[in-house]
PDB file of C-alpha atoms in Angstrom:
ATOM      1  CA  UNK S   1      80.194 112.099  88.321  1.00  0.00           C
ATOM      2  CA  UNK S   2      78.332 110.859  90.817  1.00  0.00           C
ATOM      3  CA  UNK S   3      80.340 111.228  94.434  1.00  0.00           C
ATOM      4  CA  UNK S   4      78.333 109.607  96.274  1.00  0.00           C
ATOM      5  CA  UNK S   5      79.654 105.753  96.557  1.00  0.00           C
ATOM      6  CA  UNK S   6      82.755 104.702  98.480  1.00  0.00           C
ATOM      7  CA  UNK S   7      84.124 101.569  96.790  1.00  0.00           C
ATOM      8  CA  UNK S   8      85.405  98.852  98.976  1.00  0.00           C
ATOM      9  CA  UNK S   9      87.986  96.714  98.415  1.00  0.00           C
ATOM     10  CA  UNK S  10      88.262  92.748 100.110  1.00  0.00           C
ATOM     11  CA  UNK S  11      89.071  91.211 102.561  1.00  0.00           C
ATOM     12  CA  UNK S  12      86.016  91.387 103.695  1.00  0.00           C
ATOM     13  CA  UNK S  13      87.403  93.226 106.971  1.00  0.00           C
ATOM     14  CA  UNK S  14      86.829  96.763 105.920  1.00  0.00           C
ATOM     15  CA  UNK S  15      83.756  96.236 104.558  1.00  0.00           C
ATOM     16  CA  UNK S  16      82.242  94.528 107.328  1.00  0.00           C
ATOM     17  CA  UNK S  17      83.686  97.449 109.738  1.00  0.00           C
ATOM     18  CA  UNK S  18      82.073 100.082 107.126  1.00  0.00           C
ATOM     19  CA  UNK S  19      78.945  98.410 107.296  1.00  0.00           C
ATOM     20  CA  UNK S  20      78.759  98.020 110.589  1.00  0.00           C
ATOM     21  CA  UNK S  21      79.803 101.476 111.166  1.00  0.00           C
ATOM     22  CA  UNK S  22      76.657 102.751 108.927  1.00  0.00           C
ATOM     23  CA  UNK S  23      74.100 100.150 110.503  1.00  0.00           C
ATOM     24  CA  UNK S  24      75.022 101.361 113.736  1.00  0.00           C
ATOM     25  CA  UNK S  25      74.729 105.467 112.450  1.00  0.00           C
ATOM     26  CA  UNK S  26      78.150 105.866 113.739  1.00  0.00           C
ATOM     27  CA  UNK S  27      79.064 107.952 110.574  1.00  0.00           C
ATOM     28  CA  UNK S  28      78.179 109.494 107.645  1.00  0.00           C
ATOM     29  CA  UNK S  29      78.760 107.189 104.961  1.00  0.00           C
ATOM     30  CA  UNK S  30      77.758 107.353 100.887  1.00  0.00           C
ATOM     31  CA  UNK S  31      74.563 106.223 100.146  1.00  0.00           C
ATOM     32  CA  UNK S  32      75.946 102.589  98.004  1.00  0.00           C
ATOM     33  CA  UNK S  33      78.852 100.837  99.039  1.00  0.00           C
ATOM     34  CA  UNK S  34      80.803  98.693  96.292  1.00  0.00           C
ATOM     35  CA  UNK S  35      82.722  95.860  97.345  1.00  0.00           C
ATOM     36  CA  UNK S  36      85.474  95.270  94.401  1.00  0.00           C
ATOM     37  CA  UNK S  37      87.152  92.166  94.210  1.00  0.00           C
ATOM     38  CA  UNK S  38      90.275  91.370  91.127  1.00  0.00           C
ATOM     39  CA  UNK S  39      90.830  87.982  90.309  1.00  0.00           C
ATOM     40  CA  UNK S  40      94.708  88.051  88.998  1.00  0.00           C
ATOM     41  CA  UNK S  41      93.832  84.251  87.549  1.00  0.00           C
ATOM     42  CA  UNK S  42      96.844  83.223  88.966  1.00  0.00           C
ATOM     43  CA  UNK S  43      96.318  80.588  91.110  1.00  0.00           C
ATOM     44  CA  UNK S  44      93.701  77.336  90.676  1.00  0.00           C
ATOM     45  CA  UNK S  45      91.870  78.631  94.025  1.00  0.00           C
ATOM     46  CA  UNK S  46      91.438  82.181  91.895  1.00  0.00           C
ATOM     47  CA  UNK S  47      87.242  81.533  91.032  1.00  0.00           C
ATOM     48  CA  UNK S  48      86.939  80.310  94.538  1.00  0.00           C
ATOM     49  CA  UNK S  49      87.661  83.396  95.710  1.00  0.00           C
ATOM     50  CA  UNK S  50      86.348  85.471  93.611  1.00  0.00           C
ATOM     51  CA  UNK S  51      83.207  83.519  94.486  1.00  0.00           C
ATOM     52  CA  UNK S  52      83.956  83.792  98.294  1.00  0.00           C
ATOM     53  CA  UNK S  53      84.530  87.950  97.808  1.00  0.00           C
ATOM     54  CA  UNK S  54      80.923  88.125  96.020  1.00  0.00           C
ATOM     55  CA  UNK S  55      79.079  86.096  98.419  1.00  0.00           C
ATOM     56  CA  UNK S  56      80.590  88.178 101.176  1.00  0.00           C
ATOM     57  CA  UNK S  57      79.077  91.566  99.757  1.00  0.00           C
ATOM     58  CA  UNK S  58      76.087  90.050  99.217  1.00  0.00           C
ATOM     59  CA  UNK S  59      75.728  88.854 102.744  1.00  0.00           C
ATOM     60  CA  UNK S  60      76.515  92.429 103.889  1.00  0.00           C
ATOM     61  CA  UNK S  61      74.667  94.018 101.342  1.00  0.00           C
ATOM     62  CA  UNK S  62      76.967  96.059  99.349  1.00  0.00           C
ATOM     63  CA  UNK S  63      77.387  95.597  95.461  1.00  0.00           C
ATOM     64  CA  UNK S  64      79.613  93.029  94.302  1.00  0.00           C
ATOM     65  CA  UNK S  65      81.934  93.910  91.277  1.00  0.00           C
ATOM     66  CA  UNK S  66      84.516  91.498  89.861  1.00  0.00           C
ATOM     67  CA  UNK S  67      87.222  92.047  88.018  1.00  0.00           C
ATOM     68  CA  UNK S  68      89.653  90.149  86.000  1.00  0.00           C
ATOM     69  CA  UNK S  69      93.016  90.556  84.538  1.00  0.00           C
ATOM     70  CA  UNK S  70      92.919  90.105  80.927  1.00  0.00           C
ATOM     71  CA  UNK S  71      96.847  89.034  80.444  1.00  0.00           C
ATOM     72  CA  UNK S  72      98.064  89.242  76.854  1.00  0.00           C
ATOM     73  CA  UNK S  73      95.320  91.547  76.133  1.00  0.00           C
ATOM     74  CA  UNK S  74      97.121  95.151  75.486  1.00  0.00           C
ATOM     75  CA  UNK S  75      98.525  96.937  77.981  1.00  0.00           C
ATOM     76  CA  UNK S  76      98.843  93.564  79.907  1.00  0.00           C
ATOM     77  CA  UNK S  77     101.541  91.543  79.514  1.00  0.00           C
ATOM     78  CA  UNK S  78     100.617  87.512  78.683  1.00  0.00           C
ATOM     79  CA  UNK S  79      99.943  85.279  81.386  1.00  0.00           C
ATOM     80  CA  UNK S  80     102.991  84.325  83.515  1.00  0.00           C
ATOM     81  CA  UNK S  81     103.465  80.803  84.768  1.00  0.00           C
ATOM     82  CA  UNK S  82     101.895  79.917  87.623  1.00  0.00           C
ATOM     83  CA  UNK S  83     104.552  81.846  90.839  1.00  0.00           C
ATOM     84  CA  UNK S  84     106.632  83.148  88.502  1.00  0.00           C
ATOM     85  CA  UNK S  85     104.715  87.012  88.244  1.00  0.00           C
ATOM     86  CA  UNK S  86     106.674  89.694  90.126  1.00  0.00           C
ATOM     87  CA  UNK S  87     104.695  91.521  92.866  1.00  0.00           C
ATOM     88  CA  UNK S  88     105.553  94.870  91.393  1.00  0.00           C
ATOM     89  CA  UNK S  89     103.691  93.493  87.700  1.00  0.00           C
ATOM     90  CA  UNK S  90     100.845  91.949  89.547  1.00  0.00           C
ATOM     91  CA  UNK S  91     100.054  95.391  91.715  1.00  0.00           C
ATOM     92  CA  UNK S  92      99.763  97.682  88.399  1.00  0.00           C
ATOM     93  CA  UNK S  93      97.696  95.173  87.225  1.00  0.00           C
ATOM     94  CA  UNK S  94      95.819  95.183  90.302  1.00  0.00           C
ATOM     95  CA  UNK S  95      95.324  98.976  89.915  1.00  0.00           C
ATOM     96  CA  UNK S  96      94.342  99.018  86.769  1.00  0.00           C
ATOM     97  CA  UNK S  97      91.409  96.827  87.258  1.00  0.00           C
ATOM     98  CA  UNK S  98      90.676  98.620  90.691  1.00  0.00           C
ATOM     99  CA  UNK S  99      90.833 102.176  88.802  1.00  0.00           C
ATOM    100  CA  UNK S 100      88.828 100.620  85.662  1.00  0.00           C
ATOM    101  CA  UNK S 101      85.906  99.665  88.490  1.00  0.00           C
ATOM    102  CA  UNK S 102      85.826 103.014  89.923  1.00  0.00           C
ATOM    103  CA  UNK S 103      85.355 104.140  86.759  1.00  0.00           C
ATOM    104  CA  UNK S 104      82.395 102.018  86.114  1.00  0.00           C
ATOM    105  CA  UNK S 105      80.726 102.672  89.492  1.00  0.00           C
ATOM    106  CA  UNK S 106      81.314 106.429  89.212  1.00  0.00           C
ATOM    107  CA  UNK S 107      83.383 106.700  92.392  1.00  0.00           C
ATOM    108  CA  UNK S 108      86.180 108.718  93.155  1.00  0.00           C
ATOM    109  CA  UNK S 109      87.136 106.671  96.711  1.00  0.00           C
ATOM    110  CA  UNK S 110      88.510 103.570  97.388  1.00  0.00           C
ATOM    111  CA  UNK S 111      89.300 102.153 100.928  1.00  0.00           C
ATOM    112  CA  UNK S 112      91.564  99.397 101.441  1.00  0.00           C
ATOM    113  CA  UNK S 113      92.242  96.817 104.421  1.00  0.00           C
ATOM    114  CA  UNK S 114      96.173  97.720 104.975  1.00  0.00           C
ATOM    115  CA  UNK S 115      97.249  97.425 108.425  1.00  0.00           C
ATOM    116  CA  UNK S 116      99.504  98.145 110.871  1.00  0.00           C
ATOM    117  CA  UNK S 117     101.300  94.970 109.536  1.00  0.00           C
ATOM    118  CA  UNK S 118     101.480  96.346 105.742  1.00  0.00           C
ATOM    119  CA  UNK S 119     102.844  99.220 106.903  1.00  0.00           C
ATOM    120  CA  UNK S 120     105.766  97.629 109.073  1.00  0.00           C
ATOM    121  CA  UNK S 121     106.347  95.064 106.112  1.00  0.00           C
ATOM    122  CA  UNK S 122     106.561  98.185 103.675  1.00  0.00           C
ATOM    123  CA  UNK S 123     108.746 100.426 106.033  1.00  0.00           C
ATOM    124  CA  UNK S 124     110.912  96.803 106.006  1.00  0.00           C
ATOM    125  CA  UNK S 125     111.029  96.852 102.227  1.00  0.00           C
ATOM    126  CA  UNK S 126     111.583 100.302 101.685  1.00  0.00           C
ATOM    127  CA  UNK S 127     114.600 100.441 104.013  1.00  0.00           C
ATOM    128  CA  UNK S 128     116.414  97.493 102.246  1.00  0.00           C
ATOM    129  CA  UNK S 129     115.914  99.020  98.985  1.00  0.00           C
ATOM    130  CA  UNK S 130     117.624 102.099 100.023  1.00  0.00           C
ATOM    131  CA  UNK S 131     114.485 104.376  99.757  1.00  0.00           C
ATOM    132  CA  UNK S 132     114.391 107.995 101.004  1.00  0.00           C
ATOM    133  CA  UNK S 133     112.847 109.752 104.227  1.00  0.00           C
ATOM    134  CA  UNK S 134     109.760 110.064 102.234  1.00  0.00           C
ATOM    135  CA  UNK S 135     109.994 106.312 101.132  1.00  0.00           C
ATOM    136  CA  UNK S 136     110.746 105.015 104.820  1.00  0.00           C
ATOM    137  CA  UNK S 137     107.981 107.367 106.322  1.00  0.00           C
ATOM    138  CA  UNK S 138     105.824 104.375 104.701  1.00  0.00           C
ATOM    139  CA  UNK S 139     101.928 103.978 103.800  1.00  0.00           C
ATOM    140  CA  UNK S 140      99.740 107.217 103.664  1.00  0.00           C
ATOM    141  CA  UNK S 141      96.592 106.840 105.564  1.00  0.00           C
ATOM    142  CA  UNK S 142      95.369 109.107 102.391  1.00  0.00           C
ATOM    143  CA  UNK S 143      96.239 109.931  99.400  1.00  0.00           C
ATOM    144  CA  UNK S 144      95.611 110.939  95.742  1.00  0.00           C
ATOM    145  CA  UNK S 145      95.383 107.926  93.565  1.00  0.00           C
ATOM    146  CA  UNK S 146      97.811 109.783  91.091  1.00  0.00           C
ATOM    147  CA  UNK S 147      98.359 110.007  87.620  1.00  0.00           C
ATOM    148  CA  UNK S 148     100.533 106.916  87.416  1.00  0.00           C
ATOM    149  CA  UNK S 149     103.472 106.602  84.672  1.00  0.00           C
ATOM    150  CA  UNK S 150     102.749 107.834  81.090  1.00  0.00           C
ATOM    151  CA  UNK S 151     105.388 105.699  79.727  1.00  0.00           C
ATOM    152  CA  UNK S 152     103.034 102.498  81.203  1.00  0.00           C
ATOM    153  CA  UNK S 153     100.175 101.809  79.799  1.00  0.00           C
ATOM    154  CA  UNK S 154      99.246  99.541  82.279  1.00  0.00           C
ATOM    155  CA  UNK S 155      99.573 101.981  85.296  1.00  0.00           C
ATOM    156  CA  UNK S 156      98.693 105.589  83.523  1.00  0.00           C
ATOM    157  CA  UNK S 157      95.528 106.844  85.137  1.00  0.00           C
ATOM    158  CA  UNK S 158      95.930 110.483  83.335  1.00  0.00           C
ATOM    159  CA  UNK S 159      94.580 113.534  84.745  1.00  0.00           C
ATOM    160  CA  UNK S 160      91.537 111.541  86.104  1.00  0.00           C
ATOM    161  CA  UNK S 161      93.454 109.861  88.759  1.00  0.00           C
ATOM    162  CA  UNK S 162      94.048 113.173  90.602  1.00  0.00           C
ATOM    163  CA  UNK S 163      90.233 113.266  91.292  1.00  0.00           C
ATOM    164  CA  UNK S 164      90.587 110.144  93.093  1.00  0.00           C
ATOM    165  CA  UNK S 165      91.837 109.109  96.468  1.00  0.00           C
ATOM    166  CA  UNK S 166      92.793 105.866  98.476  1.00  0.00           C
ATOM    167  CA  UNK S 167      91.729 105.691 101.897  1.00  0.00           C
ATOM    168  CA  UNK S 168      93.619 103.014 104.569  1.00  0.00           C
ATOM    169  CA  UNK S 169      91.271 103.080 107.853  1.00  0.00           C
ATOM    170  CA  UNK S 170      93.029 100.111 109.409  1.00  0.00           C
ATOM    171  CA  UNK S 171      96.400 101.235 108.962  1.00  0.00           C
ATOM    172  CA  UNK S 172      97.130 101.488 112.972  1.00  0.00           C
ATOM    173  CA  UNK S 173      95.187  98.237 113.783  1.00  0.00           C
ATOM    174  CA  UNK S 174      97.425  95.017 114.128  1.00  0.00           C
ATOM    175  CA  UNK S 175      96.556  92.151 111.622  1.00  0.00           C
ATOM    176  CA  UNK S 176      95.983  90.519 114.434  1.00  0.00           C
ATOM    177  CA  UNK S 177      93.402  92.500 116.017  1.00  0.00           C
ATOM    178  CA  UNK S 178      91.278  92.287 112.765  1.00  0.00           C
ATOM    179  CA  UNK S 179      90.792  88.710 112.879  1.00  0.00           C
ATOM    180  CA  UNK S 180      89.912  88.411 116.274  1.00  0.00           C
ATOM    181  CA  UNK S 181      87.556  91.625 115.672  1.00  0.00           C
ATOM    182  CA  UNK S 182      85.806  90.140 113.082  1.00  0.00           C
ATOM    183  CA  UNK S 183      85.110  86.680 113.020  1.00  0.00           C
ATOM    184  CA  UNK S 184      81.489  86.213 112.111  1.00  0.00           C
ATOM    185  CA  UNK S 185      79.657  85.903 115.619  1.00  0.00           C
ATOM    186  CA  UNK S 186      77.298  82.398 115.519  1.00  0.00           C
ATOM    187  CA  UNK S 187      74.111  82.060 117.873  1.00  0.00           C
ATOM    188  CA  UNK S 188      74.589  79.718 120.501  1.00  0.00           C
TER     189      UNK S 188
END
């Protein structure tokens, strides 16, 4: 395997603070950044953004990689109605296609864009579905992607997702902060 790519994953926020970040030799970064981008084809604005996501790592120079949910293809389920997918269907789906990219770019990283906001929301969640200490203590900054569950097909990763991890870099930054942070400057 080749270790040296980080994969990045849109909104465009981390990426642009990654980028930045190596531009300005502030860290040691891999040599190739990969921006990946899942379109869940659930909503008619889905190809826009897709589109959106790939012009965005083109314009900071990172490779763009797509991809798509195939529902009704095996281990997906078929294609719900339009707002009728749960969130907890559409995130192993999510993963899937996130862990088949890694995969296909050779990486073993993946950094996200959660913030401080996720994490509040999640704490919020956890709490009203009764979770434990461990549950409540909310997102990990890092992680091990994990193995998933056998029994899933959609979300089994296998012995391979132990070699992998999930990095969160904004998780103490306000939502709020990141949009003000990052709006593309404009000459005057």
């Amino acid at each position: 395997k080749d270790n040296n790519r980080a994969v990045m994953l849109h909104p465009s926020t981390v990426l642009q603070t990654v980028l930045r970040c190596r531009t300005e030799g502030k860290v040691d970064l891999p040599g190739e950044v990969v921006s990946i981008h899942v379109n869940h084809g659930l909503q008619p604005a889905a190809r826009d953004m897709e589109n959106v996501a790939g012009r965005t790592a083109t314009m900071l120079q990172a490779r763009s990689v797509v991809q798509r949910i195939p529902w009704g293809t095996e281990p997906f389920p078929s294609l719900p109605a339009e707002g009728t997918i749960d969130e907890k269907t559409a995130r192993e789906a999510r993963y899937n296609r996130i862990f088949a990219a890694m995969r296909a770019t050779k990486t073993n990283v993946i950094a996200t864009a959660h913030h401080a906001d996720d994490q509040v929301e999640t704490v919020i969640m956890r709490m009203t579905r009764g979770s434990s200490s461990k549950g409540l203590a909310g997102i990990s900054p890092i992680r091990r992607w994990g193995m998933g569950e056998r029994e899933k097909g959609i979300f089994n990763f296998g012995a391979e997702g132990m070699n992998a991890w999930i990095v969160r870099p904004l998780l103490e930054i306000p939502k709020v902060s990141l949009s003000v942070s990052f709006v593309p400057q404009r000459d005057v």
